[in-house]
XYZ file of N, CA and C in Angstrom:
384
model
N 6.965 -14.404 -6.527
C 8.382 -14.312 -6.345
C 8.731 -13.718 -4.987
N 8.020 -12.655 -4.602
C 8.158 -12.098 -3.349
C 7.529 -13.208 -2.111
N 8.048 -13.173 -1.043
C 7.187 -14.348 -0.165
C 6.714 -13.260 0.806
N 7.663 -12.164 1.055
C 7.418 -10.743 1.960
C 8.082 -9.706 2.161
N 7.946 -8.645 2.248
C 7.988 -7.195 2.133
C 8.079 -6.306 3.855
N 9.410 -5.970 3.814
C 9.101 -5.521 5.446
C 9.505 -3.830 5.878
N 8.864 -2.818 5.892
C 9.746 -1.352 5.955
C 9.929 -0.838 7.343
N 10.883 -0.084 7.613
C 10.889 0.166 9.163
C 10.214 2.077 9.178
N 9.745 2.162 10.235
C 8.969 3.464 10.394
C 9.021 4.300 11.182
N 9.176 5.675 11.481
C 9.334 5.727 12.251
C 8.267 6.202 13.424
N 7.309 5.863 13.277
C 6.596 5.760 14.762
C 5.724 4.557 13.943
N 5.994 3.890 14.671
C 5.330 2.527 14.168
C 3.635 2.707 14.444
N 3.055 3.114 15.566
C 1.732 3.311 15.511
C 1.186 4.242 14.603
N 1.255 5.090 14.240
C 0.779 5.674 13.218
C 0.814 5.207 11.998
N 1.837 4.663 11.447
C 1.716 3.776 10.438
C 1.102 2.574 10.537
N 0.612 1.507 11.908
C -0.475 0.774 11.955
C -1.547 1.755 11.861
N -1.763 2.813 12.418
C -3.436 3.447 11.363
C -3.326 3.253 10.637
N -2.599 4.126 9.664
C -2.551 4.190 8.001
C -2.918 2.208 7.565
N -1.695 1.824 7.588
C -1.751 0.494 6.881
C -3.307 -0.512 7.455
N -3.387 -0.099 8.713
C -5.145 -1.080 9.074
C -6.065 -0.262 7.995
N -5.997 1.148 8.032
C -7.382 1.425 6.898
C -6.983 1.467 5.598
N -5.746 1.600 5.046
C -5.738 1.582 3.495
C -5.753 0.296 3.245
N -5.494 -0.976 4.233
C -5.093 -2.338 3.452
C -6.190 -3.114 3.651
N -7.261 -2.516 4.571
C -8.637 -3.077 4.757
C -9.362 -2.334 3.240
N -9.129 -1.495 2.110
C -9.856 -1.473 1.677
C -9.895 -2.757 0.199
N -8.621 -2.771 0.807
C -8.146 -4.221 -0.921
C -8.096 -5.425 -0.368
N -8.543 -5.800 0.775
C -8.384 -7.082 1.295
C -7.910 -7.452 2.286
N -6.817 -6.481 2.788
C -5.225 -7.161 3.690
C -6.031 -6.868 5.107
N -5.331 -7.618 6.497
C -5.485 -6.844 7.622
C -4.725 -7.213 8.350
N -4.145 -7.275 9.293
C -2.973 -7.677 10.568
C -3.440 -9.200 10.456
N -2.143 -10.010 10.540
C -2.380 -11.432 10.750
C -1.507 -11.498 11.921
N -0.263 -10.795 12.080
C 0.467 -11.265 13.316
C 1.561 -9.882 13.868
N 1.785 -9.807 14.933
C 2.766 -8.605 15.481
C 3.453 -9.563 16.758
N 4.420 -9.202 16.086
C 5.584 -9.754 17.063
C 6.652 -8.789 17.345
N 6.922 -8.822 18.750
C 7.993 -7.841 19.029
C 7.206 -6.257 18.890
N 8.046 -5.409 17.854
C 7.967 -4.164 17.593
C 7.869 -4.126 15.891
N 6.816 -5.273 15.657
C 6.590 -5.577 14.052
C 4.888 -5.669 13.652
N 4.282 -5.347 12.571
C 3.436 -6.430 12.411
C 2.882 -6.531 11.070
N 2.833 -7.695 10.673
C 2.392 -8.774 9.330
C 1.013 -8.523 8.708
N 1.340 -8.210 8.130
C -0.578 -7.632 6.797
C -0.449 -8.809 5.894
N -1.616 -9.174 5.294
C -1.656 -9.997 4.412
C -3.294 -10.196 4.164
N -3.149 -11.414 3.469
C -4.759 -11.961 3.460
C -4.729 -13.401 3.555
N -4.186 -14.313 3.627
C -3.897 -15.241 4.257
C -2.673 -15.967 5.113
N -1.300 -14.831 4.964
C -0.423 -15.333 5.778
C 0.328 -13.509 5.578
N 1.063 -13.141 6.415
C 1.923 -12.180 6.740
C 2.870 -11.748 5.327
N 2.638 -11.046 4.493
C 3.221 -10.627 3.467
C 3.901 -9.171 3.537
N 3.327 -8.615 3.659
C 3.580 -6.805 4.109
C 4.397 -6.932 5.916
N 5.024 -6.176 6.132
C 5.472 -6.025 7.470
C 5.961 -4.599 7.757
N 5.372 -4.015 8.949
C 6.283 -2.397 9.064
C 6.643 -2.825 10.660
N 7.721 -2.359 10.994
C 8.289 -2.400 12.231
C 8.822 -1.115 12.644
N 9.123 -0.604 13.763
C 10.077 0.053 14.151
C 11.061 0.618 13.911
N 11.513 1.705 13.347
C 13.034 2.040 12.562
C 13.911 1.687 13.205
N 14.907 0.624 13.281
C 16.023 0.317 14.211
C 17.451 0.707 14.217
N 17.595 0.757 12.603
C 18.772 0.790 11.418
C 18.577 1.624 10.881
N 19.597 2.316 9.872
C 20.086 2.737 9.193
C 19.934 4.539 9.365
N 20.471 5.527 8.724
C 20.537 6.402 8.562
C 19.819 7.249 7.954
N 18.757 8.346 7.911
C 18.131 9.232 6.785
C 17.000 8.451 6.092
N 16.608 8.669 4.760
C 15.362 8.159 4.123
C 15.130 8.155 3.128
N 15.216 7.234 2.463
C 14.621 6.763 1.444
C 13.510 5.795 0.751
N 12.865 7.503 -0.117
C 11.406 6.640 -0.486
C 11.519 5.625 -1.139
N 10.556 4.303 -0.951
C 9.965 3.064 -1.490
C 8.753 3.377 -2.173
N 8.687 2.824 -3.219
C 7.485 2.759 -3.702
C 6.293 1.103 -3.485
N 5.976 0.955 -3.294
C 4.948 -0.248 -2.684
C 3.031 -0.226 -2.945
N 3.448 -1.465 -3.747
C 2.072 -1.177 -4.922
C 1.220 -2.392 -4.093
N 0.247 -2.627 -3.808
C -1.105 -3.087 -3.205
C -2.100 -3.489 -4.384
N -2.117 -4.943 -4.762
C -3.541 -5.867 -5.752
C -4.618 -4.986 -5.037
N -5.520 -4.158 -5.916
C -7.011 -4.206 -5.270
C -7.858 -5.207 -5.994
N -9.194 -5.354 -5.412
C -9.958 -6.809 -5.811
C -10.750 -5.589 -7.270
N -10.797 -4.641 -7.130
C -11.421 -3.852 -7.640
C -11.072 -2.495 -8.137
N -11.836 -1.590 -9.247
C -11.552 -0.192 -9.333
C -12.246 0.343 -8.383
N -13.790 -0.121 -7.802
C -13.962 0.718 -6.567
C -12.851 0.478 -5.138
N -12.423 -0.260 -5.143
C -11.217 -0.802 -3.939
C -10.318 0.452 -3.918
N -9.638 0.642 -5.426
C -8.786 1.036 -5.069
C -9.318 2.278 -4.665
N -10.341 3.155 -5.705
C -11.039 4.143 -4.953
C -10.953 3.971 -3.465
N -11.590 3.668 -2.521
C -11.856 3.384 -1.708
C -10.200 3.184 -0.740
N -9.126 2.698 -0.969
C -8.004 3.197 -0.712
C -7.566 4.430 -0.418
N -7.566 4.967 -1.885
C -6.984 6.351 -1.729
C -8.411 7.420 -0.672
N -9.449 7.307 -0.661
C -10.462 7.805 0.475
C -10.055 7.845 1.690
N -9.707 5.898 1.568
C -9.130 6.326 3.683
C -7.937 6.772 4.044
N -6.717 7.153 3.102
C -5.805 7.327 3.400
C -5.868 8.719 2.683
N -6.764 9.730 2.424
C -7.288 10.872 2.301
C -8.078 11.167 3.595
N -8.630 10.756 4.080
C -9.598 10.804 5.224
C -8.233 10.701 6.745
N -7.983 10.094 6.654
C -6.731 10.238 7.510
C -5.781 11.305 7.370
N -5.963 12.232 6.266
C -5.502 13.365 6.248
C -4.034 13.430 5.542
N -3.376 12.071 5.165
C -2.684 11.841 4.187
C -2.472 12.346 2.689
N -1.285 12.986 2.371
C -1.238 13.084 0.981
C -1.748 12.387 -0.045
N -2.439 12.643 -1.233
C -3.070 12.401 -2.128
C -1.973 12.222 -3.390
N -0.919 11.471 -3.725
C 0.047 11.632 -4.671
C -1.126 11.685 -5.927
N -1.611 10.928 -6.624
C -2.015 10.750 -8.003
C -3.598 10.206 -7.739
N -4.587 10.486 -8.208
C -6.106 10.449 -7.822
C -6.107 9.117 -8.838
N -7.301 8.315 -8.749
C -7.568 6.783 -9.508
C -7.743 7.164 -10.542
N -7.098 6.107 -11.646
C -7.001 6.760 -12.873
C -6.491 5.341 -13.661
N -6.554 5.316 -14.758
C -6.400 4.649 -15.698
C -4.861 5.234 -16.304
N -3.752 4.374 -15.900
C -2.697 4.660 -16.529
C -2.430 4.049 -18.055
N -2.350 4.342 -19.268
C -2.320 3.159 -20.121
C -0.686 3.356 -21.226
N -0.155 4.125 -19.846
C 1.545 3.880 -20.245
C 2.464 2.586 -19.749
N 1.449 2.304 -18.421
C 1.439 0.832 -18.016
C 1.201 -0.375 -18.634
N -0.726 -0.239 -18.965
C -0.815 -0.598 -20.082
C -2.194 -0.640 -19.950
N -2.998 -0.972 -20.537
C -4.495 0.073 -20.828
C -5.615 -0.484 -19.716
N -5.279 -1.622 -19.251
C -6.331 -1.876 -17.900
C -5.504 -1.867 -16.427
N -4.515 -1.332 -16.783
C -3.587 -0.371 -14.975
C -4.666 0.730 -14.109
N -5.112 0.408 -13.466
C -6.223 1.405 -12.725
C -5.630 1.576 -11.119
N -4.791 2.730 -11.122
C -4.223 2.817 -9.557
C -4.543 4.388 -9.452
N -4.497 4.376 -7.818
C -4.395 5.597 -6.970
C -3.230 5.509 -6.018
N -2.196 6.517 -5.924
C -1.151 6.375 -5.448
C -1.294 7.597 -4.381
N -0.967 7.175 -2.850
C -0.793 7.998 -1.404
C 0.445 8.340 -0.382
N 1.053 8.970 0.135
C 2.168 9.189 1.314
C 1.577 8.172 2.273
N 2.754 7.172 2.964
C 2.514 7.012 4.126
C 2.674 7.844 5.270
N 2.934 7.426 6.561
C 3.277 8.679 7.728
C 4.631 8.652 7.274
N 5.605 8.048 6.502
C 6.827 7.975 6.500
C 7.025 8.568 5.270
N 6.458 8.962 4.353
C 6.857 9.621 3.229
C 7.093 8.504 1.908
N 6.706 7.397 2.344
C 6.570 6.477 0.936
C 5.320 6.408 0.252
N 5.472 6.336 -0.851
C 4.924 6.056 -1.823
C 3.774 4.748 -2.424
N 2.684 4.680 -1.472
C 1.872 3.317 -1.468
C 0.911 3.290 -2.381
N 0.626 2.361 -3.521
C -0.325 2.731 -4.580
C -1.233 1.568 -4.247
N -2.793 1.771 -4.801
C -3.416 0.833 -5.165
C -3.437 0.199 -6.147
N -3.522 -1.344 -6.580
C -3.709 -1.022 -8.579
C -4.939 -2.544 -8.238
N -5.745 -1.854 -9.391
C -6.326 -3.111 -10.336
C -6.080 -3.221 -11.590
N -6.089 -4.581 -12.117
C -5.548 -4.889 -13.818
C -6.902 -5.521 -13.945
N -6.910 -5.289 -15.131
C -8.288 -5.803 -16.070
C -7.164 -5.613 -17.849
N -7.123 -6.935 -18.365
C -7.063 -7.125 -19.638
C -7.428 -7.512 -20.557
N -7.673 -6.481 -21.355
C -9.051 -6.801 -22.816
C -10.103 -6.429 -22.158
N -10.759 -6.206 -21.459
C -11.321 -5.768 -20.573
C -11.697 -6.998 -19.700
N -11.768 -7.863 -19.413
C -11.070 -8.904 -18.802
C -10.718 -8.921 -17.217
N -11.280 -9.450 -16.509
C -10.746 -9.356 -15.121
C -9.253 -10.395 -14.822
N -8.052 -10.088 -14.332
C -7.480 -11.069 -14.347
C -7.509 -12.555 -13.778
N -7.354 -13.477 -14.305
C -7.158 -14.778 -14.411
C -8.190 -15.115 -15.216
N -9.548 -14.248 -15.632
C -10.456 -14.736 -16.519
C -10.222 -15.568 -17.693
C-alpha cells in the first residue's frame, strides 16, 4: 500500500550514518540521493530522509523496518547501539502483537522511533 516513506532531519548526515548501518542490517541500502535527499530500499527507493526544510518543532514517527531474520533484527538494534544511539526496547518477542512479532526498537539522531520486526506464524516463516 505504501509505495514510499520520506522524513526530514535535521542534520541530514548523521542520519545517513544511522540509516546506512541500521538498514544494512535487514537488507536496505542507498539506491539514490538527489538534491538534499536520499532513497533506501532493496530494490527501488522506499525509505527517504532529507533535509528539514518545513515545518515547525517535532514530532515523533514511529517507522518499523521487515528484517529477513531474528538475528537481523538483533543485529539492527547492535549497530544502532554501537553508534551510540538509544536502545528504546531490546529484541524480544512481543505476543500482544501477536506471538511470532520479534522486534527491537531504537532513537534515530532525530528522536524517532525506528523498529526492527520479523514475523514468523505458527512458527512458520512468512509466505511459507
Amino acid at each position: 500500500m505504501i509505495d514510499h516513506l520520506s522524513i526530514q532531519c535535521a542534520d541530514l548526515r548523521s542520519s545517513a550514518d544511522f540509516y546506512d548501518a541500521v538498514l544494512a542490517t535487514v537488507g536496505g541500502h542507498r539506491i539514490m540521493e538527489v538534491d538534499e535527499a536520499i532513497g533506501y530500499g532493496t530494490a527501488f527507493p522506499s525509505f527517504w530522509i532529507g533535509q528539514q526544510r518545513t515545518g515547525d518543532g517535532f514530532r515523533e514517527s514511529h517507522i518499523a523496518f521487515t528484517a529477513p531474520s531474528r538475528d537481523a533484527v538483533q543485529a539492527f538494534r547492535d549497530a544502532a547501539a554501537e553508534l551510540g544511539y538509544e536502545v528504546l526496547h531490546e529484541p524480544r518477542v512481543w505476543p500482544e502483537y501477536h506471538p511470532g512479532y520479534f522486534g527491537a526498537f531504537v532513537r534515530d539522531p532525530d528522536g524517532n522511533n525506528v523498529e526492527a520486526v520479523h514475523h514468523t506464524f505458527d512458527g512458520a516463516e512468512p509466505g511459507a
